[in-house]
Amino acid sequence: MNKNLQVYWMMLLLGLPFAGVGLITLFLSILPNLFVWQQMKSWPQVSAQLQHAELVIDNSGDSSTYSPKARYLYQYQGKHYTGERVSIMEGSDNIGDFQYNLAYALKEAWRQQQSVPAWVNPSNPTEAVLNRDMHWGMVGFQMIFVVMFGSVGIGLSYSALSNLLRSTPMHKPWRGQRRASPEVNCNSKSGLWLTWGFTLIWNLLSLLGVTAVPRELAAGNFFFLLILVFPLIGIYLLYQAINTTLDWRRFGPLTLRLHPYPCLIGGQFGGTLELPLAYNNQQRFHVRLQCVHSYATGSNKNRHLTETILWQAQGLADSQASALGGTALSLHFDIPDNLPASEPMSTDYRFWRLELAARLPGVNLRREFEIPMFATAEQARSDY
């Protein structure tokens, strides 16, 4: 297996467990508990008599956790039942004082032989609960866990899958490709869907955590304010997603037609493209062609990709009114003969990138195209 494929498979194997932990926490804990919380709002209330109540303290870990325990009797539609469920989210934790306050209230009611309210599931009267308030502190804590692990895992997995799918044999010479095409598309649509998907998931989870802030502040848990960082990031993500959408709606998919084709080191690079934009002879379209060296630096969790510009040239594209009523752009660059050709994607490779940008009223134009640049002694042919 090629070295770059090994890296992508390792990224996928690392990302899937992270994503799995986040998604399992979301779908097997947070969402089911929120669903039960909504259901319990319609459960009828009855009077229950406590037979026992206590606060269970678990000191087995690095810190103590608390959970209220109780056993109670209640009557529903003339039948007697025994229940032990205390709250929606059963378990032991030390997030805020929710568990401690609930246990203290139940112990006092048991000591004074007072009845307490209970809520019964009408479709299954053997199921009841003494407190149907959501433990928002725990929801917020789990949501941070979901966002951190889920976003990292989904990001790694998506990047790995994208790179695996894109790892095509670009190292083959152009003349060996029977169906080589002079057309190069930008990947703006895939980026649009990815941006919106990630933005919606991030903001949904952030919103759930923010709803728990007032309760946690009232309990003196000021550390919980750190969760406000996530909605701030979400606002920025939403801003970027809206801009990306407006760009797509205005310009749609853009296709650069190369000529001469193939693009050769030591020759000329040129191309044309059509913009769905009314022609304006005062409008300037900036283009920049770059030869980029992409390589991985660092190790383990500190590993990241770095880009070094080996060569670049920039200028203005020639523009004119097109027959379709838009704007036709053409661009040309001379390529030196001492530069590397396009290489297969890996942790250390060279590639060529064309950037197109223009300041426009409303939404600015900015697109990138990855250009196949080949090293061969054969002359390029023109399709025009």
Coordinates of C-alpha atoms in Angstrom, one line a residue:
M1 CA 0.0 0.0 0.0
N2 CA 1.3 3.5 -0.8
K3 CA 2.5 5.6 2.0
N4 CA -0.2 8.3 1.5
L5 CA -3.0 5.6 1.6
Q6 CA -1.6 4.2 4.8
V7 CA -1.8 7.7 6.4
Y8 CA -5.4 8.1 5.2
W9 CA -6.4 4.7 6.6
M10 CA -4.8 5.5 9.9
M11 CA -6.7 8.8 10.0
L12 CA -9.9 7.0 9.3
L13 CA -9.2 4.3 12.0
L14 CA -8.4 7.1 14.5
G15 CA -11.4 9.3 13.5
L16 CA -14.1 6.6 13.6
P17 CA -13.7 5.8 17.3
F18 CA -13.8 9.5 18.2
A19 CA -16.8 10.0 16.0
G20 CA -18.4 6.9 17.5
V21 CA -18.0 8.0 21.1
G22 CA -19.6 11.4 20.3
L23 CA -22.5 10.0 18.3
I24 CA -23.1 7.2 20.8
T25 CA -23.3 9.7 23.6
L26 CA -25.7 11.9 21.5
F27 CA -28.0 9.1 20.3
L28 CA -27.9 6.7 23.3
S29 CA -28.0 9.3 26.1
I30 CA -28.7 12.9 25.3
L31 CA -31.5 12.5 22.7
P32 CA -33.3 9.6 24.4
N33 CA -33.3 11.5 27.7
L34 CA -34.7 14.6 26.0
F35 CA -37.4 12.4 24.4
V36 CA -38.4 10.9 27.8
W37 CA -38.4 14.4 29.3
Q38 CA -40.9 15.5 26.8
Q39 CA -43.0 12.4 27.3
M40 CA -43.1 12.8 31.1
K41 CA -44.7 16.3 30.7
S42 CA -48.0 14.5 29.9
W43 CA -47.8 11.9 32.7
P44 CA -50.4 12.2 35.4
Q45 CA -49.4 13.2 38.9
V46 CA -50.2 11.0 41.9
S47 CA -49.2 11.0 45.6
A48 CA -46.4 8.6 46.7
Q49 CA -45.3 7.5 50.1
L50 CA -41.6 7.1 50.7
Q51 CA -40.4 3.9 52.2
H52 CA -36.7 4.8 52.0
A53 CA -34.5 7.6 50.7
E54 CA -30.8 8.3 50.8
L55 CA -27.8 9.9 49.1
V56 CA -25.4 7.4 47.8
I57 CA -21.8 8.6 47.6
D58 CA -19.3 6.8 45.4
N59 CA -15.6 7.5 46.3
S60 CA -14.2 4.8 44.0
G61 CA -12.9 7.3 41.4
D62 CA -10.7 10.4 41.6
S63 CA -13.6 12.4 43.0
S64 CA -16.8 11.7 44.8
T65 CA -20.1 11.3 42.8
Y66 CA -23.6 11.4 44.1
S67 CA -26.9 9.8 43.3
P68 CA -30.3 9.8 45.1
K69 CA -31.9 6.5 45.9
A70 CA -35.5 5.9 47.0
R71 CA -38.2 3.4 47.2
Y72 CA -41.9 4.5 47.3
L73 CA -45.5 3.3 47.1
Y74 CA -48.1 4.9 44.9
Q75 CA -51.6 4.2 43.7
Y76 CA -52.9 4.6 40.1
Q77 CA -56.5 3.7 38.9
G78 CA -57.2 1.7 42.1
K79 CA -54.0 -0.4 41.9
H80 CA -50.9 -0.3 44.2
Y81 CA -47.4 -0.1 42.8
T82 CA -43.9 0.1 44.0
G83 CA -41.3 2.4 42.3
E84 CA -37.6 3.1 42.6
R85 CA -36.9 5.5 39.8
V86 CA -36.0 8.9 41.1
S87 CA -35.2 11.1 38.1
I88 CA -34.9 11.1 34.3
M89 CA -31.2 10.6 34.1
E90 CA -30.3 7.8 36.4
G91 CA -26.7 7.4 37.5
S92 CA -24.1 9.0 39.7
D93 CA -22.3 12.3 39.0
N94 CA -21.0 15.5 40.6
I95 CA -22.1 18.0 38.0
G96 CA -23.6 20.9 40.0
D97 CA -25.8 20.2 43.0
F98 CA -28.8 18.6 41.2
Q99 CA -28.3 15.1 42.7
Y100 CA -27.4 16.4 46.2
N101 CA -30.4 18.7 46.5
L102 CA -32.8 16.1 45.2
A103 CA -31.6 13.5 47.6
Y104 CA -31.7 16.0 50.5
A105 CA -35.3 16.9 49.7
L106 CA -36.4 13.2 49.6
K107 CA -34.6 12.3 52.8
E108 CA -36.4 15.2 54.6
A109 CA -39.8 14.1 53.3
W110 CA -39.0 10.5 54.4
R111 CA -37.9 11.6 57.8
Q112 CA -41.0 13.6 58.3
Q113 CA -43.2 10.9 56.8
Q114 CA -44.5 13.4 54.2
S115 CA -46.0 12.2 50.9
V116 CA -44.2 13.4 47.7
P117 CA -45.5 13.8 44.1
A118 CA -44.8 11.2 41.6
W119 CA -45.6 11.0 37.9
V120 CA -46.9 7.8 36.3
N121 CA -46.6 6.5 32.8
P122 CA -50.3 5.9 31.8
S123 CA -49.4 3.3 29.2
N124 CA -47.3 1.4 31.8
P125 CA -48.4 2.2 35.3
T126 CA -45.5 0.2 36.8
E127 CA -43.2 3.0 35.6
A128 CA -43.1 6.2 37.6
V129 CA -40.6 8.9 38.5
L130 CA -40.3 11.3 41.5
N131 CA -38.6 14.2 39.7
R132 CA -39.2 14.9 36.0
D133 CA -36.9 17.9 35.8
M134 CA -34.0 17.6 33.2
H135 CA -30.5 17.5 34.7
W136 CA -29.3 20.2 32.4
G137 CA -25.9 20.3 34.0
M138 CA -25.3 16.7 32.9
V139 CA -26.7 17.4 29.5
G140 CA -24.3 20.3 29.0
F141 CA -21.4 18.2 30.2
Q142 CA -22.3 15.4 27.8
M143 CA -22.8 17.9 25.0
I144 CA -19.3 19.2 25.4
F145 CA -18.1 15.6 25.2
V146 CA -20.1 15.1 22.1
V147 CA -18.9 18.3 20.4
M148 CA -15.2 17.8 21.2
F149 CA -15.0 14.1 20.3
G150 CA -17.7 14.1 17.6
S151 CA -16.3 17.1 15.7
V152 CA -12.7 15.8 15.8
G153 CA -13.8 12.3 14.8
I154 CA -16.1 13.4 12.0
G155 CA -13.5 15.9 10.7
L156 CA -10.8 13.3 10.6
S157 CA -13.0 10.7 9.0
Y158 CA -14.3 13.0 6.4
S159 CA -10.8 14.2 5.5
A160 CA -9.5 10.7 5.3
L161 CA -12.4 9.5 3.1
S162 CA -12.1 12.5 0.8
N163 CA -8.4 11.9 0.4
L164 CA -8.9 8.2 -0.2
L165 CA -11.5 8.9 -2.9
R166 CA -9.3 11.6 -4.5
S167 CA -6.1 9.6 -4.5
T168 CA -6.1 8.9 -8.2
P169 CA -3.0 8.0 -10.3
M170 CA -2.2 11.6 -11.4
H171 CA 1.4 10.5 -11.9
K172 CA 0.5 8.9 -15.2
P173 CA 1.6 11.0 -18.2
W174 CA -1.2 12.9 -19.9
R175 CA -0.7 11.0 -23.2
G176 CA -1.5 7.7 -21.4
Q177 CA -5.0 8.9 -20.5
R178 CA -7.3 8.0 -23.3
R179 CA -10.1 10.2 -22.0
A180 CA -8.1 13.1 -20.7
S181 CA -10.2 16.3 -20.5
P182 CA -9.1 19.9 -20.7
E183 CA -11.9 20.9 -18.2
V184 CA -11.2 21.5 -14.5
N185 CA -14.0 22.0 -12.0
C186 CA -13.8 23.7 -8.7
N187 CA -15.1 21.7 -5.7
S188 CA -17.3 24.5 -4.2
K189 CA -20.5 22.4 -4.0
S190 CA -19.0 19.6 -1.9
G191 CA -17.5 22.3 0.3
L192 CA -20.9 23.9 0.6
W193 CA -22.6 20.7 1.9
L194 CA -19.8 20.0 4.3
T195 CA -19.9 23.5 5.7
W196 CA -23.6 23.5 6.3
G197 CA -23.6 20.0 7.8
F198 CA -20.9 20.7 10.2
T199 CA -22.4 24.1 11.1
L200 CA -25.9 22.8 11.9
I201 CA -24.6 19.9 14.0
W202 CA -22.2 22.3 15.9
N203 CA -24.9 24.9 16.6
L204 CA -27.6 22.4 17.6
L205 CA -25.3 20.8 20.2
S206 CA -24.1 24.2 21.4
L207 CA -27.7 25.4 21.9
L208 CA -28.5 22.5 24.1
G209 CA -25.5 23.3 26.3
V210 CA -26.4 27.0 26.5
T211 CA -29.9 26.2 27.9
A212 CA -28.2 24.8 31.0
V213 CA -26.1 27.9 31.8
P214 CA -28.6 29.7 34.1
R215 CA -29.1 26.6 36.2
E216 CA -25.4 25.9 36.5
L217 CA -24.7 29.5 37.4
A218 CA -27.3 29.4 40.1
A219 CA -25.6 26.3 41.5
G220 CA -22.3 28.2 41.6
N221 CA -20.7 26.2 38.7
F222 CA -19.0 29.1 37.0
F223 CA -16.6 26.8 35.2
F224 CA -19.6 25.9 33.0
L225 CA -19.4 29.3 31.4
L226 CA -16.6 27.8 29.2
I227 CA -19.4 26.3 27.1
L228 CA -20.2 29.7 25.7
V229 CA -17.1 29.4 23.5
F230 CA -18.9 26.9 21.4
P231 CA -21.9 29.1 20.3
L232 CA -19.4 31.9 19.5
I233 CA -17.6 29.5 17.2
G234 CA -21.0 28.5 15.9
I235 CA -21.9 32.1 14.9
Y236 CA -18.7 32.3 12.9
L237 CA -19.4 29.0 11.2
L238 CA -22.9 30.2 10.3
Y239 CA -21.4 33.4 8.8
Q240 CA -19.1 31.3 6.7
A241 CA -21.8 29.0 5.6
I242 CA -24.1 31.8 4.5
N243 CA -21.3 33.4 2.5
T244 CA -20.5 30.1 0.9
T245 CA -24.2 29.6 0.0
L246 CA -24.5 33.1 -1.5
D247 CA -21.4 32.5 -3.5
W248 CA -22.8 29.3 -4.9
R249 CA -26.3 30.8 -5.7
R250 CA -24.6 33.7 -7.5
F251 CA -22.0 31.9 -9.5
G252 CA -22.9 28.2 -9.4
P253 CA -20.3 25.6 -10.5
L254 CA -17.5 27.1 -12.6
T255 CA -15.5 25.1 -15.1
L256 CA -12.0 26.2 -16.4
R257 CA -11.2 25.0 -19.9
L258 CA -7.5 24.7 -20.3
H259 CA -5.7 25.5 -23.5
P260 CA -3.2 24.5 -24.6
Y261 CA -3.8 21.1 -23.1
P262 CA -2.1 19.3 -21.5
C263 CA -0.3 21.9 -19.4
L264 CA 3.4 21.4 -19.6
I265 CA 6.4 22.5 -17.5
G266 CA 8.4 24.9 -19.5
G267 CA 5.5 25.8 -21.8
Q268 CA 2.4 28.0 -21.5
F269 CA -0.5 27.7 -19.3
G270 CA -3.8 29.2 -20.4
G271 CA -7.5 28.8 -19.9
T272 CA -11.0 30.3 -20.3
L273 CA -14.2 30.2 -18.2
E274 CA -17.6 31.7 -18.3
L275 CA -19.1 33.7 -15.4
P276 CA -22.8 34.2 -15.0
L277 CA -22.1 37.9 -14.3
A278 CA -23.1 40.9 -16.5
Y279 CA -20.1 42.3 -18.3
N280 CA -18.5 45.4 -16.8
N281 CA -15.3 46.7 -18.4
Q282 CA -14.3 48.3 -15.1
Q283 CA -14.4 45.0 -13.2
R284 CA -11.0 43.4 -12.4
F285 CA -10.5 39.7 -12.0
H286 CA -7.3 38.7 -10.2
V287 CA -5.7 35.3 -10.9
R288 CA -2.7 33.6 -9.3
L289 CA -1.0 30.4 -10.3
Q290 CA 1.0 28.6 -7.7
C291 CA 3.3 25.6 -7.5
V292 CA 2.8 24.3 -4.0
H293 CA 4.8 21.9 -1.8
S294 CA 2.5 20.2 0.7
Y295 CA 4.1 18.1 3.4
A296 CA 3.4 16.8 6.9
T297 CA 5.2 18.2 9.9
G298 CA 5.2 17.1 13.6
S299 CA 4.2 13.7 14.9
N300 CA 1.3 11.9 16.4
K301 CA -1.4 14.3 17.6
N302 CA 0.7 17.3 16.7
R303 CA 1.0 16.2 13.1
H304 CA -0.4 18.7 10.5
L305 CA 0.1 19.7 6.9
T306 CA 2.2 22.6 5.8
E307 CA 2.3 24.4 2.5
T308 CA 5.3 26.1 0.9
I309 CA 4.9 28.1 -2.2
L310 CA 7.7 27.0 -4.6
W311 CA 6.7 29.5 -7.4
Q312 CA 3.8 31.8 -8.2
A313 CA 2.7 34.3 -10.8
Q314 CA -0.2 36.6 -10.7
G315 CA -2.0 39.1 -12.8
L316 CA -5.4 40.1 -14.2
A317 CA -7.6 37.9 -16.4
D318 CA -8.7 39.4 -19.7
S319 CA -12.5 39.8 -19.7
Q320 CA -15.1 40.4 -22.4
A321 CA -18.8 40.1 -22.9
S322 CA -19.7 36.5 -23.7
A323 CA -22.3 35.3 -26.3
L324 CA -24.4 34.0 -23.4
G325 CA -24.8 37.4 -21.8
G326 CA -22.2 36.9 -19.1
T327 CA -18.5 37.5 -18.7
A328 CA -15.9 35.5 -20.4
L329 CA -12.4 35.3 -18.8
S330 CA -9.1 34.2 -20.4
L331 CA -5.8 33.9 -18.7
H332 CA -2.2 33.0 -19.7
F333 CA 1.0 32.3 -17.8
D334 CA 4.5 31.3 -18.9
I335 CA 5.8 28.3 -16.9
P336 CA 9.5 28.0 -16.1
D337 CA 11.2 24.7 -17.0
N338 CA 12.8 24.0 -13.6
L339 CA 9.6 23.4 -11.6
P340 CA 8.1 20.0 -10.5
A341 CA 5.1 18.5 -12.2
S342 CA 1.9 17.5 -10.4
E343 CA 2.4 14.6 -8.0
P344 CA 0.0 12.0 -6.4
M345 CA -1.5 13.3 -3.1
S346 CA 0.5 12.1 -0.1
T347 CA 2.1 13.4 3.0
D348 CA 4.8 15.0 0.8
Y349 CA 3.8 16.0 -2.7
R350 CA 3.7 19.0 -5.1
F351 CA 0.6 20.3 -6.9
W352 CA -0.5 23.3 -8.9
R353 CA -3.3 25.6 -7.8
L354 CA -5.1 28.5 -9.6
E355 CA -6.9 31.1 -7.6
L356 CA -9.5 33.4 -9.0
A357 CA -10.8 36.4 -7.0
A358 CA -12.8 39.6 -7.5
R359 CA -14.4 42.2 -5.3
L360 CA -18.0 42.5 -6.3
P361 CA -21.1 44.3 -5.0
G362 CA -22.7 41.9 -2.5
V363 CA -20.8 38.6 -2.5
N364 CA -17.1 38.5 -3.6
L365 CA -15.9 35.9 -6.0
R366 CA -13.2 33.5 -4.8
R367 CA -12.6 30.0 -6.4
E368 CA -9.7 27.6 -6.5
F369 CA -8.8 25.1 -9.2
E370 CA -6.3 22.3 -8.9
I371 CA -4.4 22.2 -12.2
P372 CA -2.8 19.0 -13.7
M373 CA 0.7 20.1 -14.7
F374 CA 2.9 17.6 -16.5
A375 CA 6.5 17.3 -17.4
T376 CA 7.0 16.0 -20.9
A377 CA 9.0 16.9 -24.0
E378 CA 6.1 16.7 -26.3
Q379 CA 4.4 19.9 -27.5
A380 CA 1.0 20.8 -26.1
R381 CA -1.8 20.9 -28.6
S382 CA -4.4 23.7 -28.6
D383 CA -8.1 22.9 -28.7
Y384 CA -8.8 26.4 -30.1

